[in-house]
Amino acid sequence: MIQTVLGTLFEVIVPLSIPVIAGALLKRFTNMETKPLTTLYLYFLSPAIILETLTTAQISYDDVYLTVGFCLLNLILLWSVATVAAKLLKLPAPEQAGLTLISTLTNSVNYGLPLVLLALGKLGLDKASIYVVIQMVIVNTIGVYFAARSQFSFQNAVKSVFSLPAIYMAILAALLRLFDLHLPAGIQTGVAMVAGAYSPVVLAILGAQMIGVKNAELDRQVNAGFWTGLTIRMVISPLIACFCLFVLHVQGILYAVLFILSSMPVAVNAVVLAERFNASPKLVSKCILWTTLGSFLVLPVLIGFVK
């Protein structure tokens, strides 16, 4: 087990850390703007990797059903845990919303996909693509609801989902697979070339974003929410994922992929929702910072466990 963990640390975490550190240094010393890179990732790289992966992925209908079932069951259980914890701590409404975002939204896109690719290879990435598409929908619908229940509009949530090009690429890939069609060779090669740039660019963005995330001082009550969020994301979340996978009888590489992705640190875009809807952005920011730093130690152990 120790040998597997150390192997994962040097073979997976160290390569991932290079573009993350590069992005952090660029932000620190050149004040690199991340907004143009985020636009590039959201509207160009992300649709390309989704289309390329889903059109060539070795996935079955069982993989789709199990992944959807896992995402929904895992979300409900994490939401329940966060709600109970917030009630016990008597957190104010904004902090309750922030704790729910911390507990349920994971950084499975710009951190999880490169991690799965390095740890589990192309087949792991194939399985992960389904999870990532589902998470995009969850963040832009249920995630908005968690952040601002009083301001939640189903119509606006649907609009936000269909403003993402990756969703259209997922639909296109599904249609191509359904009718057993293929992209022209030249287009497929171009899409694959763009998809190949996904990992280093998004990891550099993550590093730059981490520099911008503030390690805010919190008052005593909210600080209790921070430690609770940290515990849910780093300890309870993997346990709940194991339970869900056991209940659904998930096995093989799909088990490893879903377990790893559901155990990722807090999603960086959670703070975007928190700031937009006043869902305790300081609490969310601090949890993003420390769960991401902690993940460099915790994830090798979890990957060693599933291997």
Coordinates of N, CA, C and O in Angstrom, one line a residue, residues 149-302:
R149 N -31.5 30.0 -2.7 CA -32.8 29.4 -2.9 C -33.9 30.4 -3.1 O -34.8 30.1 -3.8
S150 N -33.8 31.5 -2.4 CA -34.8 32.5 -2.5 C -34.8 33.2 -3.9 O -35.8 33.7 -4.3
Q151 N -33.6 33.2 -4.6 CA -33.5 33.8 -5.9 C -33.5 32.8 -7.0 O -33.3 33.2 -8.2
F152 N -33.7 31.5 -6.7 CA -33.6 30.5 -7.7 C -34.7 30.6 -8.7 O -35.9 30.7 -8.4
S153 N -34.3 30.5 -10.0 CA -35.3 30.5 -11.1 C -34.9 29.3 -11.9 O -33.8 29.2 -12.5
F154 N -35.9 28.4 -12.1 CA -35.6 27.2 -12.9 C -35.3 27.6 -14.4 O -34.5 27.0 -15.0
Q155 N -36.0 28.6 -14.8 CA -35.8 29.1 -16.2 C -34.4 29.6 -16.4 O -33.8 29.2 -17.4
N156 N -33.9 30.4 -15.5 CA -32.6 30.9 -15.6 C -31.5 29.8 -15.4 O -30.5 29.8 -16.1
A157 N -31.8 28.8 -14.6 CA -30.9 27.7 -14.4 C -30.7 26.9 -15.7 O -29.6 26.5 -16.1
V158 N -31.9 26.7 -16.4 CA -31.8 25.9 -17.7 C -31.0 26.8 -18.7 O -30.2 26.2 -19.5
K159 N -31.3 28.1 -18.7 CA -30.5 28.9 -19.6 C -29.0 28.9 -19.4 O -28.2 28.8 -20.3
S160 N -28.6 28.8 -18.1 CA -27.2 28.8 -17.7 C -26.6 27.5 -18.2 O -25.4 27.5 -18.6
V161 N -27.3 26.4 -18.1 CA -26.8 25.1 -18.6 C -26.5 25.1 -20.1 O -25.5 24.7 -20.6
F162 N -27.5 25.7 -20.8 CA -27.4 25.7 -22.3 C -26.6 26.8 -22.8 O -26.5 27.0 -24.0
S163 N -26.0 27.6 -21.9 CA -25.0 28.6 -22.3 C -23.6 28.0 -22.4 O -22.7 28.7 -22.9
L164 N -23.5 26.8 -22.0 CA -22.2 26.1 -22.0 C -22.0 25.3 -23.3 O -22.8 24.4 -23.5
P165 N -21.0 25.6 -24.0 CA -20.8 24.9 -25.3 C -20.5 23.4 -25.1 O -20.9 22.6 -25.9
A166 N -20.0 23.0 -23.9 CA -19.7 21.6 -23.6 C -21.0 20.8 -23.7 O -20.9 19.6 -24.0
I167 N -22.1 21.3 -23.2 CA -23.3 20.6 -23.2 C -23.8 20.3 -24.7 O -24.2 19.1 -25.0
Y168 N -23.6 21.2 -25.6 CA -23.9 20.9 -27.0 C -23.0 19.9 -27.6 O -23.4 19.1 -28.4
M169 N -21.7 19.9 -27.2 CA -20.8 18.9 -27.7 C -21.1 17.5 -27.1 O -21.0 16.5 -27.8
A170 N -21.6 17.5 -25.9 CA -22.1 16.2 -25.3 C -23.3 15.7 -26.1 O -23.4 14.5 -26.4
I171 N -24.2 16.6 -26.4 CA -25.4 16.2 -27.2 C -25.0 15.7 -28.6 O -25.5 14.6 -29.1
L172 N -24.1 16.4 -29.2 CA -23.6 16.0 -30.6 C -22.9 14.6 -30.5 O -23.1 13.8 -31.3
A173 N -22.1 14.4 -29.5 CA -21.4 13.1 -29.3 C -22.4 12.0 -29.1 O -22.2 10.9 -29.7
A174 N -23.4 12.3 -28.3 CA -24.5 11.3 -28.1 C -25.2 10.9 -29.4 O -25.5 9.7 -29.6
L175 N -25.5 11.9 -30.2 CA -26.2 11.6 -31.5 C -25.3 10.9 -32.4 O -25.7 9.9 -33.1
L176 N -24.0 11.2 -32.5 CA -23.1 10.5 -33.3 C -23.0 9.0 -32.9 O -23.0 8.1 -33.8
R177 N -22.9 8.8 -31.6 CA -22.8 7.4 -31.1 C -24.2 6.6 -31.4 O -24.2 5.5 -31.7
L178 N -25.3 7.3 -31.2 CA -26.6 6.7 -31.4 C -26.8 6.2 -32.8 O -27.3 5.1 -33.0
F179 N -26.3 7.0 -33.8 CA -26.5 6.7 -35.2 C -25.3 6.1 -35.8 O -25.2 5.9 -37.0
D180 N -24.3 5.7 -35.0 CA -23.1 5.1 -35.4 C -22.4 5.9 -36.5 O -22.0 5.4 -37.5
L181 N -22.2 7.2 -36.3 CA -21.6 8.1 -37.2 C -20.2 8.5 -36.6 O -20.0 8.4 -35.4
H182 N -19.4 9.1 -37.5 CA -18.1 9.5 -37.1 C -17.8 10.9 -37.7 O -18.2 11.2 -38.8
L183 N -17.0 11.7 -37.0 CA -16.5 12.9 -37.5 C -15.5 12.7 -38.7 O -14.8 11.7 -38.6
P184 N -15.5 13.6 -39.6 CA -14.4 13.4 -40.7 C -13.1 13.4 -40.0 O -12.8 14.0 -39.0
A185 N -12.1 12.6 -40.7 CA -10.8 12.4 -40.1 C -10.1 13.7 -39.7 O -9.5 13.8 -38.7
G186 N -10.1 14.7 -40.6 CA -9.4 15.9 -40.4 C -10.0 16.6 -39.2 O -9.2 17.2 -38.4
I187 N -11.3 16.7 -39.1 CA -11.9 17.4 -37.9 C -11.6 16.6 -36.6 O -11.3 17.2 -35.6
Q188 N -11.7 15.3 -36.7 CA -11.4 14.5 -35.5 C -10.0 14.7 -35.0 O -9.7 14.9 -33.8
T189 N -9.0 14.8 -36.0 CA -7.7 15.1 -35.6 C -7.5 16.5 -35.0 O -6.8 16.6 -34.0
G190 N -8.2 17.5 -35.6 CA -8.1 18.8 -35.0 C -8.7 18.9 -33.6 O -8.1 19.5 -32.7
V191 N -9.8 18.2 -33.4 CA -10.5 18.2 -32.1 C -9.6 17.5 -31.1 O -9.4 18.0 -29.9
A192 N -8.9 16.4 -31.5 CA -8.0 15.7 -30.6 C -6.8 16.6 -30.2 O -6.3 16.5 -29.1
M193 N -6.3 17.4 -31.2 CA -5.2 18.2 -30.9 C -5.6 19.3 -29.9 O -4.8 19.6 -29.0
V194 N -6.7 19.9 -30.0 CA -7.2 20.9 -29.0 C -7.4 20.2 -27.7 O -7.0 20.8 -26.6
A195 N -8.0 19.1 -27.7 CA -8.2 18.4 -26.4 C -6.9 18.1 -25.7 O -6.9 18.0 -24.4
G196 N -5.8 17.8 -26.4 CA -4.6 17.5 -25.8 C -4.0 18.7 -25.0 O -3.2 18.5 -24.2
A197 N -4.5 19.9 -25.4 CA -4.0 21.1 -24.6 C -4.8 21.4 -23.4 O -4.4 22.2 -22.6
Y198 N -5.8 20.6 -23.1 CA -6.7 20.8 -22.0 C -6.0 20.7 -20.7 O -6.1 21.7 -19.9
S199 N -5.3 19.6 -20.4 CA -4.8 19.4 -19.0 C -3.8 20.5 -18.6 O -4.0 21.1 -17.5
P200 N -2.7 20.8 -19.4 CA -1.8 21.8 -18.9 C -2.4 23.2 -18.7 O -2.1 23.9 -17.7
V201 N -3.3 23.6 -19.6 CA -3.9 24.9 -19.5 C -4.8 25.0 -18.3 O -4.7 26.0 -17.5
V202 N -5.7 24.1 -18.1 CA -6.6 24.2 -16.9 C -5.9 24.0 -15.6 O -6.3 24.6 -14.6
L203 N -4.8 23.3 -15.6 CA -4.1 23.1 -14.3 C -3.3 24.4 -14.0 O -3.2 24.8 -12.8
A204 N -2.8 25.1 -15.0 CA -2.2 26.4 -14.8 C -3.2 27.4 -14.3 O -2.9 28.2 -13.5
I205 N -4.4 27.4 -14.9 CA -5.5 28.2 -14.4 C -5.8 28.0 -12.9 O -6.0 28.9 -12.1
L206 N -5.8 26.7 -12.6 CA -6.1 26.3 -11.2 C -5.0 26.9 -10.3 O -5.3 27.5 -9.2
G207 N -3.7 26.8 -10.7 CA -2.7 27.4 -9.9 C -2.8 28.9 -9.7 O -2.6 29.4 -8.6
A208 N -3.2 29.6 -10.8 CA -3.4 31.0 -10.7 C -4.5 31.4 -9.8 O -4.5 32.3 -9.1
Q209 N -5.6 30.6 -9.9 CA -6.8 30.8 -9.1 C -6.5 30.6 -7.6 O -7.0 31.3 -6.8
M210 N -5.6 29.6 -7.3 CA -5.3 29.4 -5.9 C -4.6 30.6 -5.3 O -4.8 30.8 -4.1
I211 N -3.8 31.3 -6.1 CA -3.1 32.4 -5.6 C -4.1 33.5 -5.2 O -4.0 34.3 -4.3
G212 N -5.2 33.6 -6.1 CA -6.2 34.6 -5.9 C -7.2 34.3 -4.8 O -7.9 35.2 -4.3
V213 N -7.3 33.0 -4.3 CA -8.2 32.6 -3.3 C -7.7 33.1 -1.9 O -6.5 32.8 -1.6
K214 N -8.5 33.8 -1.2 CA -8.0 34.4 0.1 C -8.2 33.4 1.2 O -9.3 32.8 1.4
N215 N -7.2 33.4 2.1 CA -7.2 32.6 3.3 C -7.8 33.5 4.4 O -7.1 34.0 5.2
A216 N -9.1 33.7 4.4 CA -9.7 34.8 5.2 C -9.8 34.4 6.7 O -9.9 33.2 7.0
E217 N -9.7 35.4 7.5 CA -10.0 35.2 9.0 C -11.5 35.1 9.2 O -12.2 35.9 8.7
L218 N -11.9 34.1 9.9 CA -13.4 33.9 10.2 C -13.7 34.0 11.6 O -12.8 33.7 12.5
D219 N -14.9 34.5 11.9 CA -15.3 34.5 13.4 C -15.5 33.1 13.9 O -15.5 32.1 13.1
R220 N -15.6 33.0 15.2 CA -15.6 31.7 15.8 C -16.7 30.8 15.3 O -16.5 29.6 15.0
Q221 N -17.9 31.3 15.1 CA -19.0 30.4 14.6 C -18.8 30.0 13.2 O -19.0 28.8 12.8
V222 N -18.4 30.9 12.3 CA -18.1 30.6 10.9 C -16.9 29.7 10.8 O -16.8 28.8 9.9
N223 N -15.9 29.8 11.7 CA -14.7 29.0 11.7 C -15.1 27.5 12.0 O -14.5 26.6 11.4
A224 N -16.1 27.3 12.8 CA -16.6 26.0 13.0 C -17.2 25.4 11.7 O -17.0 24.2 11.5
G225 N -17.8 26.3 10.9 CA -18.3 25.8 9.6 C -17.2 25.4 8.7 O -17.3 24.5 7.9
F226 N -16.1 26.2 8.8 CA -14.9 25.8 8.0 C -14.4 24.4 8.3 O -14.1 23.6 7.4
W227 N -14.2 24.2 9.6 CA -13.7 22.8 10.0 C -14.6 21.7 9.6 O -14.2 20.6 9.3
T228 N -15.9 22.0 9.7 CA -16.9 21.1 9.3 C -16.9 20.8 7.8 O -16.9 19.6 7.4
G229 N -16.8 21.9 7.1 CA -16.7 21.7 5.6 C -15.5 20.9 5.2 O -15.5 20.1 4.3
L230 N -14.4 21.2 5.9 CA -13.1 20.5 5.6 C -13.2 19.0 5.9 O -12.8 18.2 5.1
T231 N -13.9 18.7 7.0 CA -14.1 17.3 7.4 C -15.0 16.6 6.4 O -14.8 15.5 6.0
I232 N -16.1 17.2 6.0 CA -17.0 16.6 5.1 C -16.4 16.3 3.8 O -16.5 15.2 3.2
R233 N -15.6 17.3 3.2 CA -15.0 17.1 1.9 C -13.9 16.1 1.9 O -13.7 15.4 1.0
M234 N -13.1 16.2 3.0 CA -11.8 15.3 3.0 C -12.0 14.0 3.6 O -11.3 13.0 3.3
V235 N -13.0 13.8 4.5 CA -13.1 12.6 5.2 C -14.5 11.9 4.9 O -14.6 10.7 4.5
I236 N -15.6 12.6 5.2 CA -16.9 12.0 5.1 C -17.3 11.8 3.6 O -17.9 10.7 3.3
S237 N -16.9 12.7 2.7 CA -17.2 12.5 1.3 C -16.7 11.2 0.7 O -17.5 10.5 0.0
P238 N -15.5 10.8 0.9 CA -15.0 9.5 0.4 C -15.8 8.3 1.0 O -16.1 7.3 0.3
L239 N -16.2 8.4 2.3 CA -17.0 7.3 2.9 C -18.4 7.2 2.3 O -18.9 6.1 2.0
I240 N -19.0 8.4 2.1 CA -20.3 8.4 1.4 C -20.2 7.8 0.0 O -21.1 7.1 -0.5
A241 N -19.1 8.2 -0.7 CA -18.9 7.7 -2.1 C -18.8 6.1 -2.0 O -19.4 5.4 -2.9
C242 N -18.1 5.6 -1.1 CA -17.9 4.1 -1.0 C -19.3 3.5 -0.7 O -19.6 2.5 -1.3
F243 N -20.1 4.1 0.1 CA -21.4 3.6 0.4 C -22.3 3.6 -0.8 O -23.0 2.6 -1.1
C244 N -22.3 4.7 -1.6 CA -23.1 4.8 -2.8 C -22.7 3.7 -3.8 O -23.5 3.1 -4.5
L245 N -21.4 3.6 -4.0 CA -20.8 2.6 -4.9 C -21.2 1.2 -4.5 O -21.5 0.3 -5.4
F246 N -21.2 0.9 -3.2 CA -21.6 -0.4 -2.7 C -23.1 -0.7 -3.0 O -23.4 -1.8 -3.4
V247 N -23.9 0.3 -2.7 CA -25.3 0.2 -2.9 C -25.7 -0.1 -4.3 O -26.6 -0.9 -4.7
L248 N -25.0 0.6 -5.2 CA -25.3 0.5 -6.7 C -24.5 -0.7 -7.3 O -24.6 -0.9 -8.5
H249 N -23.7 -1.4 -6.6 CA -22.9 -2.5 -7.1 C -22.0 -2.1 -8.2 O -21.9 -2.8 -9.2
V250 N -21.4 -1.0 -8.1 CA -20.4 -0.5 -9.1 C -19.1 -1.2 -8.9 O -18.6 -1.3 -7.8
Q251 N -18.5 -1.6 -10.0 CA -17.2 -2.4 -9.9 C -16.2 -1.9 -10.9 O -16.6 -1.2 -11.8
G252 N -15.0 -2.4 -10.8 CA -14.0 -2.2 -11.8 C -13.5 -0.8 -11.9 O -13.5 0.0 -10.9
I253 N -13.1 -0.4 -13.1 CA -12.5 1.0 -13.3 C -13.5 2.1 -13.0 O -13.2 3.2 -12.6
L254 N -14.8 1.8 -13.3 CA -15.8 2.8 -13.0 C -15.9 3.1 -11.6 O -16.1 4.3 -11.2
Y255 N -15.7 2.1 -10.7 CA -15.7 2.3 -9.3 C -14.5 3.3 -8.9 O -14.7 4.3 -8.2
A256 N -13.3 3.0 -9.5 CA -12.2 3.9 -9.2 C -12.4 5.3 -9.6 O -12.1 6.3 -8.9
V257 N -13.0 5.5 -10.8 CA -13.2 6.8 -11.4 C -14.2 7.6 -10.5 O -13.9 8.8 -10.2
L258 N -15.3 7.0 -10.2 CA -16.3 7.7 -9.5 C -15.9 8.0 -8.0 O -16.2 9.1 -7.5
F259 N -15.1 7.1 -7.5 CA -14.6 7.3 -6.1 C -13.6 8.5 -6.1 O -13.7 9.4 -5.2
I260 N -12.7 8.5 -7.0 CA -11.7 9.6 -7.1 C -12.4 10.9 -7.3 O -12.1 11.9 -6.6
L261 N -13.2 11.0 -8.3 CA -13.9 12.3 -8.7 C -14.8 12.8 -7.6 O -14.8 14.1 -7.4
S262 N -15.4 12.0 -6.9 CA -16.3 12.4 -5.8 C -15.5 12.8 -4.6 O -16.1 13.4 -3.6
S263 N -14.2 12.5 -4.5 CA -13.4 12.8 -3.4 C -12.5 14.0 -3.6 O -11.6 14.3 -2.8
M264 N -12.7 14.7 -4.7 CA -11.9 15.9 -5.1 C -12.1 17.0 -4.1 O -13.1 17.1 -3.4
P265 N -11.2 18.0 -4.1 CA -11.4 19.2 -3.3 C -12.6 20.0 -3.8 O -13.2 19.8 -4.8
V266 N -12.9 21.1 -3.0 CA -14.1 22.0 -3.3 C -13.8 22.6 -4.7 O -12.7 23.0 -5.0
A267 N -14.9 22.7 -5.5 CA -14.8 23.3 -6.8 C -14.5 24.8 -6.7 O -15.1 25.5 -5.9
V268 N -13.6 25.3 -7.6 CA -13.2 26.7 -7.6 C -14.5 27.5 -7.9 O -14.6 28.6 -7.4
N269 N -15.3 27.0 -8.8 CA -16.5 27.8 -9.2 C -17.5 27.9 -8.1 O -18.5 28.7 -8.3
A270 N -17.3 27.2 -7.0 CA -18.2 27.3 -5.9 C -18.2 28.7 -5.3 O -19.2 29.3 -4.8
V271 N -17.0 29.3 -5.3 CA -16.8 30.7 -4.7 C -17.5 31.7 -5.7 O -17.9 32.8 -5.2
V272 N -17.5 31.4 -7.0 CA -18.2 32.3 -7.9 C -19.7 32.4 -7.5 O -20.3 33.5 -7.4
L273 N -20.3 31.2 -7.3 CA -21.7 31.2 -6.8 C -21.9 31.9 -5.5 O -22.9 32.6 -5.2
A274 N -20.9 31.6 -4.6 CA -21.0 32.2 -3.2 C -20.9 33.7 -3.3 O -21.7 34.4 -2.5
E275 N -20.1 34.2 -4.1 CA -19.9 35.7 -4.2 C -21.2 36.3 -4.9 O -21.7 37.4 -4.5
R276 N -21.7 35.6 -5.9 CA -22.8 36.1 -6.6 C -24.1 36.2 -5.7 O -24.9 37.1 -5.8
F277 N -24.3 35.2 -4.9 CA -25.5 35.1 -4.1 C -25.3 35.3 -2.6 O -26.1 34.9 -1.8
N278 N -24.1 35.8 -2.2 CA -23.8 36.1 -0.8 C -23.9 34.8 0.1 O -24.6 34.9 1.1
A279 N -23.3 33.7 -0.4 CA -23.4 32.5 0.4 C -22.1 32.3 1.1 O -21.4 31.3 0.9
S280 N -21.7 33.2 1.9 CA -20.5 33.2 2.7 C -19.2 32.9 1.9 O -18.6 31.9 2.0
P281 N -18.9 33.8 0.9 CA -17.7 33.6 0.1 C -16.4 33.4 0.8 O -15.5 32.7 0.3
K282 N -16.2 34.0 2.0 CA -15.0 33.9 2.7 C -14.8 32.4 3.2 O -13.8 31.8 3.2
L283 N -15.9 31.9 3.7 CA -15.9 30.5 4.2 C -15.6 29.5 3.0 O -14.7 28.6 3.1
V284 N -16.2 29.8 1.9 CA -16.0 28.9 0.7 C -14.6 29.0 0.2 O -13.9 28.0 -0.1
S285 N -14.1 30.3 0.1 CA -12.7 30.5 -0.4 C -11.7 29.8 0.5 O -10.8 29.1 0.0
K286 N -11.9 29.9 1.8 CA -10.9 29.2 2.7 C -10.9 27.7 2.5 O -9.9 27.0 2.6
C287 N -12.1 27.1 2.4 CA -12.2 25.7 2.2 C -11.6 25.3 0.8 O -11.0 24.2 0.7
I288 N -11.8 26.1 -0.2 CA -11.2 25.7 -1.5 C -9.7 25.7 -1.4 O -9.1 24.7 -1.8
L289 N -9.1 26.7 -0.7 CA -7.7 26.7 -0.5 C -7.1 25.5 0.2 O -6.2 24.8 -0.3
W290 N -7.7 25.2 1.4 CA -7.2 24.1 2.2 C -7.5 22.7 1.7 O -6.7 21.8 1.9
T291 N -8.7 22.6 1.1 CA -9.0 21.2 0.6 C -8.1 20.9 -0.6 O -7.7 19.8 -0.8
T292 N -7.8 21.9 -1.4 CA -6.9 21.7 -2.6 C -5.5 21.4 -2.1 O -4.9 20.5 -2.6
L293 N -5.0 22.1 -1.2 CA -3.7 21.8 -0.6 C -3.6 20.4 0.0 O -2.7 19.7 -0.2
G294 N -4.7 20.1 0.8 CA -4.7 18.8 1.4 C -4.9 17.7 0.5 O -4.4 16.6 0.7
S295 N -5.5 18.0 -0.7 CA -5.7 16.9 -1.7 C -4.4 16.3 -2.2 O -4.3 15.2 -2.6
F296 N -3.3 17.1 -2.2 CA -2.0 16.6 -2.7 C -1.5 15.5 -1.8 O -0.6 14.7 -2.3
L297 N -2.0 15.5 -0.6 CA -1.6 14.4 0.3 C -2.6 13.3 0.4 O -2.3 12.1 0.5
V298 N -3.9 13.7 0.4 CA -5.0 12.7 0.6 C -5.2 11.9 -0.7 O -5.4 10.7 -0.6
L299 N -5.2 12.5 -1.8 CA -5.6 11.8 -3.1 C -4.6 10.6 -3.4 O -5.1 9.6 -3.9
P300 N -3.3 10.8 -3.2 CA -2.5 9.6 -3.4 C -2.9 8.4 -2.6 O -2.8 7.2 -3.1
V301 N -3.3 8.6 -1.4 CA -3.8 7.5 -0.5 C -5.1 6.9 -1.0 O -5.2 5.7 -1.1
L302 N -6.0 7.8 -1.5 CA -7.3 7.3 -2.0 C -7.1 6.5 -3.3 O -7.7 5.5 -3.5

